[in-house]
Amino acid sequence: MTTRRPRGAERATRLPSRSYDPPMIHAADLRLQYPTRSDPTLQGVSFTVDDGETLGVVGAVESGKTSLSMALAGFAPTVTGGTLDGELQVAGADPREDDDDTRLGMVFEDYSSQLTQVHVVDEVMVPLLSRGLGREAARERASEVLDRVRLSGYEDRRTWELSGGEQQRVAIAAALAMDAEALVFDTATRALDPAGREEVSNIVSSLRGEKPLVLTVTDPAELVGLCDRVLVLNDGEREAFGPAEEILRDADLLDRVGVRPPTPLRAARRLGMDASPITVGEFSNAVADGARMSRGLTDTGTSELSVEGASGSDTDLIDGPEANEAEPTKPAVDGGATADGGEKPLLSVEDLRFSYREEPAIDGIDLSVEAGEVHALVGGNGAGKSTLVELIVGLLDPDEGEIRIDGEPTAGRTAAAVGETVALSFQNPDEQLSKRTVEEEIRFPLEERQYDRGWLPFGGEQRYDDSYIDERVEAARERTGLGEDLLDEDPTFLPQGYRRLAAIASAIAPDPDVVILDEPAAGLDAEGYDLMEEAIAHLADDGKAVLVIEHDMDFVSEVSDRVTLLSDGTVAARGPPSTVFDASRWDELRAEHIRPPRAAELAECLDVRALTLDSLVDRAGGAMEVHE
């Protein structure tokens, strides 16, 4: 039975809503077959979402999460093509037969693709105007939902001038404006920095209980405290469906489907603790309660578990002594100096300055990256990371200062000329991939450079023959861990981790001296994460200078030799990860919207110093039956 709620005076600018006795979302034996795939993308998936309930959907890349979201929104198969069999009801109607967009609103991962208007208020008003609401009423409603997502006063701001988190909140406001009966957030935080993720999580938390919410994620830690039940997908099938408290604590289940369990849970399991914590606070409480460990702390030389300084809060962690000896790292260096005082760095930036509209974006930055070094560049939105990279690769010209590649200044060189020795791999691999096969993708930059044509459209002097191209393709494939069987695959249809590796293989095929990776770990599942770590290690082993721009400090602590923290276009900190991420700097990091490595937070609970899970286990003397 479907009934309409009366519209009172206080709801004058809102669209009508409905209430239902059955589940708001009901799916039974859903089977989705795309025309370009041999196997179904969804295979017999069943679940329900009650009114006011929040459902988390977790699975590895290509597990079917986005396809499920598209089916709920009515985009699959209507827009995508293919067939969708099984029962599906959303707010009392089948989305395959009903195009009422007030039943379900959807927020996508790629927030920028949702924004089509110049000003923020227009972005929120457009769907309201398209449904016949007057301009005055539409603007009133737009202001109401912008206030809900903490963007009051942003009405006349240009959408492209907003941070990623702010743009995603505008997209959420546009979805909220329609007063849809249910909302789907499809990996909506995957492309955001920690501040943006927190902003979106706070909005989701404020919406809980009001209407059904569906949150799809690759990282189950993002669901902690936000959902009531969890649906686990594995290769398009339902692997599990049940209470969030049970599923998020089931490390074996999460491992089996190819996603990383929350770090506190992984640490507790490897340390042999008899607790199953999923937050730093729970881990700290378990330590304080004397949770059993298989061995005592090796740092203290005793068999007793030290709980001195343990905290029950996720953020209220004590500052420990200097952690410079916590991790083996290369000697700390500053500016353009090398670690050993020997060869010059492959990449050096000296007193670089650049302004947008007379506003300093880069203000006196020094940076160096040596051969064989992995150097992480971190900082919040607006810190200057993207601008610095654009200056390095020649897309922008500095106002002052100098950039050198292998000792040679880049001043006066075109971006194409700089690209001969500097490779850049974007965060979104789909912005780079354009060929029909992985092999064609890797060969493309080599074939483009095979002839020195000058101004001629064809001909020119040959730089190398086809056999050299074959050798470089094979070398790039090996260094990125791509299997030979993937060379003939269309990269468009590969899982995201493999698409990103294919993009990196294409970037490094011409054998550049410097490799810049923008957010290489963003949105990867467990397999993709491990493959990316290995690929970066191979690049360093080959003597490349690797510059990694990353928001995931867990990943940074695993792969980097040095870290540079940017703030407002200046260098706020530089050194080995053990120095930059030392507990004494955590307040500074959080002020820059950077969360310390989770392993470091857990180590504080145990009164040891560690940045990675492996080093935490070594220092805490935990059980070594590791579940990889």
XYZ file of C-alpha atoms in Angstrom:
628
model
C 0.000 0.000 0.000
C 1.463 3.320 -1.069
C 0.373 6.546 0.578
C 1.440 10.151 0.095
C 2.356 12.294 3.072
C 0.369 15.570 3.243
C 2.385 18.653 2.386
C 2.175 21.168 5.236
C 3.146 24.810 5.175
C 6.581 24.032 6.572
C 7.176 21.725 3.611
C 6.118 24.225 0.947
C 9.370 23.994 -0.979
C 9.873 20.254 -0.548
C 8.787 17.510 -2.893
C 6.237 14.935 -1.711
C 7.436 11.932 0.279
C 5.960 8.485 0.862
C 5.953 5.831 3.565
C 5.830 2.048 3.197
C 5.192 -0.975 5.371
C 7.351 -3.399 3.331
C 11.122 -2.918 3.094
C 11.990 0.271 1.245
C 14.395 -1.693 -0.942
C 13.744 -5.336 -1.793
C 15.972 -7.378 -4.098
C 15.594 -11.088 -4.781
C 17.780 -13.197 -7.073
C 19.088 -10.203 -9.035
C 21.022 -11.190 -12.140
C 22.638 -8.511 -14.286
C 24.201 -9.381 -17.628
C 26.065 -6.724 -19.608
C 26.213 -7.230 -23.388
C 30.033 -6.959 -23.408
C 30.623 -9.529 -20.650
C 30.568 -13.292 -20.944
C 29.627 -13.824 -17.284
C 26.877 -12.092 -15.291
C 28.016 -9.114 -13.223
C 25.401 -9.836 -10.559
C 24.519 -13.460 -9.880
C 21.521 -14.159 -7.662
C 21.924 -11.252 -5.214
C 19.184 -10.880 -2.573
C 18.797 -8.378 0.287
C 16.430 -5.868 1.873
C 16.785 -2.385 3.333
C 14.171 -1.180 5.798
C 12.943 2.380 6.168
C 15.570 4.371 8.090
C 18.160 1.587 7.823
C 21.693 2.058 6.503
C 23.139 -0.807 4.469
C 26.846 -1.086 3.771
C 27.928 -2.942 0.634
C 31.539 -4.087 0.633
C 33.602 -6.038 -1.860
C 36.761 -5.993 -3.903
C 37.113 -3.977 -7.084
C 34.825 -5.456 -9.770
C 32.771 -7.369 -7.193
C 29.533 -5.815 -8.488
C 29.055 -2.906 -6.052
C 28.655 -0.153 -8.634
C 26.502 -2.343 -10.875
C 24.192 -2.988 -7.930
C 23.976 0.753 -7.283
C 23.205 1.384 -10.952
C 20.430 -1.213 -10.844
C 18.866 0.394 -7.758
C 18.931 3.793 -9.467
C 17.392 2.414 -12.670
C 20.503 3.047 -14.778
C 21.195 -0.655 -15.267
C 20.156 -1.949 -17.688
C 18.226 1.102 -19.013
C 21.342 3.192 -19.654
C 24.113 0.585 -19.544
C 22.398 -1.990 -21.738
C 22.065 -5.672 -20.977
C 19.427 -7.509 -18.981
C 18.417 -7.442 -15.315
C 16.414 -10.406 -14.043
C 14.955 -11.021 -10.598
C 12.741 -9.031 -8.250
C 13.570 -5.404 -7.447
C 11.448 -2.860 -5.599
C 12.641 0.609 -4.542
C 10.151 2.708 -2.565
C 7.258 0.639 -3.861
C 8.172 0.563 -7.555
C 10.388 -1.365 -9.937
C 13.105 1.038 -11.208
C 13.138 -0.869 -14.498
C 9.589 0.305 -15.128
C 9.370 3.548 -13.140
C 11.434 6.663 -13.891
C 10.390 8.671 -10.819
C 13.718 10.160 -9.718
C 12.334 11.097 -6.300
C 12.360 7.449 -5.270
C 16.130 7.102 -5.110
C 18.981 9.584 -5.315
C 22.532 8.572 -6.151
C 25.894 10.118 -5.311
C 28.756 8.875 -7.477
C 32.466 8.462 -6.802
C 33.349 10.887 -9.610
C 31.737 13.959 -8.093
C 33.120 16.262 -10.795
C 31.139 14.439 -13.489
C 27.913 15.250 -11.617
C 28.556 18.992 -11.538
C 27.417 20.768 -14.708
C 26.584 24.307 -13.557
C 28.812 27.331 -12.961
C 27.508 28.283 -9.525
C 26.771 26.080 -6.533
C 23.174 27.213 -6.085
C 22.367 26.501 -9.747
C 23.737 22.966 -9.374
C 21.204 22.287 -6.634
C 18.330 24.210 -8.255
C 18.457 22.594 -11.715
C 16.794 19.268 -10.758
C 14.125 21.181 -8.846
C 13.400 23.526 -11.744
C 13.231 20.571 -14.124
C 10.374 19.189 -12.025
C 8.391 22.408 -12.252
C 9.267 24.109 -8.975
C 9.343 27.922 -9.219
C 12.681 29.729 -9.016
C 11.984 31.321 -5.633
C 10.874 28.037 -4.095
C 13.777 26.191 -5.745
C 16.314 28.665 -4.367
C 14.790 28.392 -0.894
C 15.024 24.605 -1.056
C 18.595 24.805 -2.413
C 19.671 27.070 0.454
C 18.044 24.671 2.908
C 19.959 21.602 1.717
C 23.231 23.521 1.278
C 22.955 24.448 4.937
C 22.333 20.762 5.692
C 25.664 19.818 4.090
C 27.456 22.746 5.768
C 27.780 24.847 2.608
C 25.663 27.786 3.707
C 27.021 30.925 2.079
C 28.490 28.985 -0.867
C 25.508 29.658 -3.146
C 27.374 31.976 -5.517
C 30.729 30.174 -5.433
C 31.978 28.625 -8.685
C 31.838 24.838 -8.506
C 35.294 24.280 -9.997
C 36.902 26.461 -7.330
C 35.750 24.157 -4.520
C 37.818 21.423 -2.918
C 37.034 17.795 -3.702
C 35.149 17.360 -0.443
C 33.143 20.525 -1.079
C 32.273 19.422 -4.622
C 31.094 16.060 -3.318
C 28.930 17.846 -0.746
C 27.369 19.907 -3.560
C 26.549 16.633 -5.350
C 25.007 15.318 -2.129
C 22.990 18.530 -1.753
C 21.619 18.116 -5.280
C 20.532 14.580 -4.391
C 18.992 15.719 -1.097
C 17.126 18.562 -2.812
C 14.878 16.078 -4.585
C 13.881 14.615 -1.209
C 14.333 11.108 -2.601
C 12.924 8.243 -0.569
C 16.332 6.525 -0.458
C 19.947 7.489 -1.160
C 22.858 5.500 -2.573
C 26.458 6.609 -2.009
C 28.514 4.642 -4.526
C 32.150 4.686 -3.299
C 31.470 8.376 -2.731
C 34.607 8.974 -0.643
C 37.135 7.003 -2.679
C 38.543 10.028 -4.525
C 38.603 12.341 -1.486
C 41.332 13.305 0.937
C 40.831 12.547 4.676
C 39.114 15.891 5.286
C 36.697 15.250 2.422
C 35.980 11.721 3.655
C 35.222 13.041 7.114
C 32.889 15.687 5.689
C 30.903 13.105 3.718
C 30.872 10.640 6.638
C 29.458 13.335 8.918
C 26.660 14.012 6.431
C 25.866 10.311 6.146
C 25.825 10.041 9.929
C 23.381 12.955 10.157
C 21.066 11.259 7.634
C 20.951 7.905 9.439
C 17.465 6.997 10.551
C 15.762 9.538 8.286
C 15.637 7.383 5.175
C 17.241 4.220 3.767
C 20.889 4.677 2.853
C 23.117 2.357 0.818
C 26.885 2.875 1.122
C 29.198 0.945 -1.204
C 32.895 0.802 -0.276
C 36.092 -1.108 -0.968
C 37.534 -0.363 2.486
C 35.295 -1.856 5.213
C 36.815 0.526 7.786
C 34.744 3.286 6.164
C 31.553 1.542 7.313
C 32.445 1.397 11.010
C 29.798 3.250 12.991
C 27.792 4.184 9.901
C 25.667 1.165 8.968
C 23.219 -1.298 10.491
C 23.752 -4.255 8.183
C 26.383 -5.194 5.617
C 26.074 -6.990 2.281
C 29.322 -8.616 1.143
C 29.749 -9.189 -2.599
C 32.281 -11.506 -4.206
C 32.467 -11.820 -7.996
C 28.875 -10.663 -8.305
C 27.501 -13.100 -5.738
C 26.254 -12.531 -2.207
C 28.966 -13.834 0.103
C 27.345 -12.651 3.336
C 24.503 -10.475 4.603
C 24.010 -9.617 8.244
C 24.594 -7.245 11.161
C 27.474 -4.820 10.660
C 28.873 -5.621 14.102
C 29.389 -9.251 13.079
C 30.562 -8.872 9.497
C 33.038 -6.029 10.043
C 34.736 -8.108 12.761
C 35.016 -11.231 10.580
C 38.606 -10.933 9.313
C 38.513 -14.318 7.574
C 35.408 -13.340 5.593
C 36.864 -9.999 4.527
C 40.163 -11.609 3.556
C 38.306 -14.215 1.517
C 36.562 -11.611 -0.637
C 39.745 -9.618 -1.255
C 39.297 -6.564 0.975
C 41.518 -5.510 3.858
C 39.967 -5.906 7.316
C 40.187 -2.785 9.515
C 43.789 -2.287 10.655
C 43.010 -2.737 14.392
C 41.396 -6.094 13.609
C 44.371 -7.211 11.507
C 46.774 -6.127 14.241
C 44.845 -7.913 16.983
C 44.753 -11.122 14.967
C 48.480 -11.058 14.212
C 49.308 -10.235 17.828
C 47.252 -13.178 19.031
C 44.837 -11.027 21.019
C 41.504 -12.552 21.980
C 39.611 -9.373 21.037
C 38.233 -8.248 17.656
C 38.610 -4.448 17.656
C 37.684 -2.430 14.579
C 38.702 1.041 15.824
C 41.828 2.388 17.489
C 39.740 3.125 20.568
C 38.540 -0.488 20.799
C 42.100 -1.727 20.325
C 43.296 0.559 23.126
C 40.492 -0.619 25.406
C 41.352 -4.250 24.663
C 44.964 -3.554 25.613
C 43.898 -1.768 28.790
C 41.610 -4.684 29.668
C 44.560 -7.055 29.387
C 43.613 -8.887 26.203
C 45.740 -12.021 25.917
C 48.690 -11.979 23.524
C 50.630 -15.015 22.317
C 53.962 -13.504 23.388
C 55.069 -10.528 25.451
C 56.588 -7.305 24.201
C 60.052 -7.784 22.744
C 60.864 -4.117 23.351
C 60.583 -4.559 27.124
C 62.064 -8.017 27.283
C 59.244 -9.194 29.535
C 56.204 -11.366 29.059
C 53.791 -8.732 30.356
C 51.773 -6.542 28.020
C 52.513 -2.873 28.674
C 49.385 -0.720 28.739
C 51.039 2.435 30.011
C 49.631 5.445 28.180
C 46.817 3.490 26.518
C 43.776 5.518 25.568
C 40.171 4.604 24.920
C 39.722 7.227 22.220
C 40.421 7.126 18.503
C 42.145 10.489 18.623
C 43.226 11.095 22.221
C 46.568 9.322 21.901
C 49.650 10.189 23.926
C 52.770 11.674 22.398
C 55.683 9.308 22.664
C 59.429 9.875 22.494
C 61.119 10.658 19.209
C 60.467 7.832 16.775
C 63.485 8.292 14.532
C 64.566 4.704 15.187
C 61.113 3.204 14.716
C 61.610 2.343 11.050
C 64.708 1.715 8.948
C 64.963 4.645 6.556
C 67.499 6.470 4.473
C 69.268 9.361 6.213
C 67.129 12.496 6.351
C 68.076 15.152 3.839
C 66.899 18.692 3.222
C 66.337 20.664 0.059
C 68.621 19.687 -2.779
C 71.215 17.802 -0.738
C 71.684 14.101 -1.312
C 71.561 11.515 1.430
C 75.206 10.598 1.124
C 76.549 13.889 -0.175
C 77.434 12.194 -3.463
C 75.600 12.288 -6.788
C 73.124 15.039 -7.503
C 69.423 14.131 -7.223
C 67.526 13.198 -10.376
C 64.851 15.744 -9.476
C 65.576 18.984 -7.653
C 63.409 22.010 -6.980
C 65.028 25.139 -5.579
C 63.194 28.132 -4.071
C 60.225 27.609 -6.388
C 57.487 30.258 -6.424
C 54.238 30.492 -8.368
C 51.067 32.569 -7.957
C 47.505 32.354 -9.268
C 45.999 35.841 -9.704
C 48.669 37.284 -7.408
C 47.818 34.720 -4.701
C 50.902 32.598 -3.838
C 50.273 28.904 -4.520
C 53.914 27.794 -4.251
C 56.019 29.923 -1.934
C 59.716 29.077 -1.812
C 59.632 25.274 -2.011
C 62.818 23.191 -2.058
C 62.594 19.492 -2.910
C 64.903 16.726 -4.083
C 64.375 13.113 -5.101
C 67.348 10.824 -5.619
C 67.805 7.838 -7.877
C 66.235 4.810 -6.210
C 64.277 6.926 -3.734
C 60.529 6.931 -3.119
C 59.569 10.398 -1.911
C 56.009 11.033 -0.727
C 54.395 14.447 -1.121
C 51.520 14.898 1.334
C 49.211 17.688 2.450
C 45.559 18.696 2.505
C 43.541 20.217 -0.316
C 45.033 23.539 -1.369
C 48.450 22.713 0.070
C 50.084 23.054 -3.356
C 50.720 19.432 -4.328
C 48.975 19.540 -7.711
C 50.464 22.927 -8.604
C 53.966 21.714 -7.744
C 53.535 18.655 -9.973
C 52.251 20.804 -12.856
C 55.358 22.964 -12.502
C 57.670 19.938 -12.470
C 56.180 18.400 -15.632
C 56.195 21.714 -17.499
C 52.468 22.436 -17.628
C 53.108 25.660 -15.702
C 56.092 28.014 -15.678
C 57.384 29.130 -12.265
C 57.531 32.813 -11.365
C 60.846 32.267 -9.587
C 63.170 29.405 -8.737
C 64.559 26.489 -10.674
C 63.654 22.903 -11.519
C 66.370 20.479 -12.592
C 65.995 16.986 -14.022
C 69.210 14.967 -13.797
C 71.060 18.220 -13.173
C 69.666 20.011 -16.242
C 67.336 23.034 -15.828
C 63.877 22.640 -17.367
C 63.428 26.366 -18.026
C 62.507 26.999 -21.653
C 61.601 23.359 -22.324
C 58.117 22.387 -23.430
C 55.987 19.930 -21.477
C 56.607 17.393 -24.258
C 60.359 17.833 -23.884
C 60.163 17.459 -20.105
C 58.030 14.364 -20.684
C 61.023 12.638 -22.275
C 62.532 12.202 -18.804
C 59.583 12.716 -16.433
C 56.550 10.401 -16.425
C 53.257 11.305 -14.757
C 50.539 8.777 -13.953
C 47.186 10.314 -13.040
C 44.973 9.330 -10.115
C 42.206 8.273 -12.512
C 43.762 5.782 -14.965
C 40.824 6.190 -17.333
C 42.124 9.682 -18.153
C 45.227 8.026 -19.652
C 43.963 4.792 -21.179
C 42.723 5.075 -24.767
C 43.853 1.936 -26.633
C 42.051 -1.325 -27.285
C 44.593 -3.575 -25.576
C 47.052 -3.273 -22.703
C 49.960 -3.976 -25.060
C 48.892 -1.176 -27.418
C 48.636 1.127 -24.403
C 52.208 0.371 -23.312
C 53.577 0.621 -26.864
C 51.879 3.930 -27.604
C 54.364 6.384 -25.976
C 57.285 4.443 -27.459
C 55.840 4.544 -30.958
C 55.103 8.263 -30.574
C 58.782 8.891 -29.824
C 60.232 6.408 -32.325
C 60.928 9.094 -34.939
C 62.356 12.571 -34.393
C 60.032 14.357 -36.811
C 60.579 17.935 -35.719
C 57.816 19.912 -37.400
C 57.078 17.179 -39.943
C 53.797 15.224 -39.562
C 55.568 12.008 -40.654
C 58.982 10.642 -41.504
C 62.023 11.950 -39.636
C 65.071 10.282 -38.133
C 64.466 6.955 -36.417
C 65.545 6.929 -32.774
C 65.158 3.189 -32.192
C 63.802 0.134 -33.954
C 60.799 -2.063 -33.201
C 62.880 -4.593 -31.266
C 63.699 -1.899 -28.704
C 59.982 -1.176 -28.350
C 59.339 -4.878 -27.741
C 62.036 -4.929 -25.048
C 60.671 -1.858 -23.287
C 57.089 -3.183 -23.385
C 58.236 -6.403 -21.741
C 60.298 -4.522 -19.151
C 57.382 -2.233 -18.254
C 55.037 -5.216 -18.001
C 57.396 -7.050 -15.657
C 58.129 -4.047 -13.443
C 54.440 -3.373 -12.864
C 53.529 -7.011 -12.266
C 51.121 -7.307 -15.190
C 50.741 -10.876 -16.403
C 51.395 -11.756 -20.043
C 47.788 -12.909 -20.296
C 46.643 -9.313 -19.745
C 48.457 -7.854 -22.762
C 45.603 -8.702 -25.135
C 42.895 -7.512 -22.733
C 40.995 -4.261 -23.200
C 42.150 -2.109 -20.250
C 38.682 -0.557 -20.037
C 37.299 -3.812 -18.657
C 40.106 -4.596 -16.201
C 39.708 -4.065 -12.439
C 40.791 -0.616 -11.326
C 44.040 -1.844 -9.779
C 45.110 -3.407 -13.069
C 43.969 -0.352 -15.059
C 46.168 1.798 -12.859
C 49.115 -0.573 -13.323
C 48.567 -0.508 -17.092
C 48.652 3.304 -17.011
C 51.893 3.230 -15.003
C 53.405 0.673 -17.389
C 52.612 2.994 -20.287
C 54.170 5.931 -18.435
C 57.436 4.132 -17.602
C 57.838 2.325 -20.934
C 60.019 5.136 -22.422
C 62.407 4.632 -19.456
C 62.056 8.049 -17.759
C 64.385 9.140 -14.966
C 61.591 10.515 -12.787
C 58.198 8.877 -12.179
C 55.371 10.842 -10.541
C 52.390 8.853 -9.253
C 49.234 10.740 -8.266
C 47.201 8.886 -5.620
C 48.337 5.394 -6.695
C 46.591 3.672 -3.756
C 43.199 5.400 -4.028
C 40.312 2.935 -4.042
C 42.402 -0.211 -4.419
C 41.340 -3.519 -2.932
C 43.771 -5.819 -1.121
C 45.232 -7.335 -4.300
C 45.609 -3.973 -6.029
C 47.223 -2.479 -2.929
C 49.862 -5.217 -2.801
C 50.529 -5.007 -6.548
C 51.014 -1.237 -6.322
C 53.478 -1.575 -3.445
C 55.490 -4.097 -5.463
C 55.434 -1.928 -8.599
C 56.773 1.095 -6.707
C 59.503 -1.023 -5.115
C 60.545 -2.247 -8.579
C 60.736 1.330 -9.877
C 63.037 2.280 -7.006
C 65.149 -0.842 -7.572
C 65.569 0.270 -11.191
C 67.056 3.558 -10.007
C 64.064 5.765 -10.765
C 63.330 8.853 -8.700
C 59.745 8.181 -7.601
C 57.535 11.015 -6.348
C 54.251 9.797 -4.833
C 51.360 12.169 -4.121
C 49.155 10.356 -1.641
C 46.459 10.896 1.011
C 46.736 7.376 2.480
C 49.388 7.631 5.201
C 49.307 3.869 5.759
C 50.456 3.445 2.162
C 52.998 6.267 2.488
C 54.551 4.657 5.550
C 54.843 1.351 3.679
C 56.521 2.592 0.485
C 58.338 5.881 1.097
C 61.910 6.678 2.088
C 61.201 10.342 2.747
C 58.098 12.483 3.186
C 57.526 16.167 2.470
C 54.495 17.801 4.079
C 53.163 20.850 2.235
C 50.990 23.531 3.828
C 49.784 26.658 2.024
C 52.428 26.285 -0.653
C 55.348 25.885 1.743
C 57.281 22.958 3.223
C 55.922 22.340 6.729
C 57.983 19.216 7.432
C 60.434 16.911 5.717
C 62.272 13.766 6.676
C 61.940 10.001 6.941
C 58.417 8.759 7.753
C 59.474 8.038 11.335
C 60.205 11.742 11.834
C 57.273 13.264 9.961
C 54.779 10.837 11.527
C 56.229 10.937 15.036
C 53.566 11.207 17.734
C 54.862 14.627 18.734
C 53.667 15.948 15.339
C 50.200 14.414 15.291
C 48.418 17.632 16.234
C 50.244 19.371 13.392
C 49.285 16.600 10.966
C 45.633 16.674 11.979
C 45.594 20.446 11.538
C 46.572 19.727 7.918
C 43.748 17.131 7.657
C 46.220 14.247 7.689
C 45.609 11.198 9.845
C 48.769 9.467 11.114
C 49.341 5.878 9.977
C 46.892 3.633 11.807
C 49.683 1.265 12.813
C 51.390 4.194 14.555
C 48.205 4.933 16.502
C 47.953 1.280 17.512
C 51.630 1.224 18.493
C 50.996 4.107 20.902
C 48.418 1.927 22.645
C 51.148 -0.686 23.195
C 53.805 1.884 24.150
C 56.028 0.925 21.226
C 57.104 2.836 18.144
C 56.042 1.558 14.713
C 54.602 2.917 11.481
C 53.616 -0.272 9.663
C 51.701 -3.335 10.729
C 54.741 -5.557 10.176
C 56.962 -3.417 12.393
C 54.217 -3.227 15.022
C 54.052 -7.014 15.174
C 57.846 -7.290 15.341
C 58.147 -4.761 18.151
C 55.167 -6.037 20.102
C 56.263 -9.653 19.728
C 52.904 -10.784 18.404
C 51.899 -14.058 16.834
C 53.472 -14.546 13.434
C 50.784 -16.733 11.857
C 49.983 -13.896 9.500
C 46.791 -14.030 7.446
C 47.861 -12.416 4.194
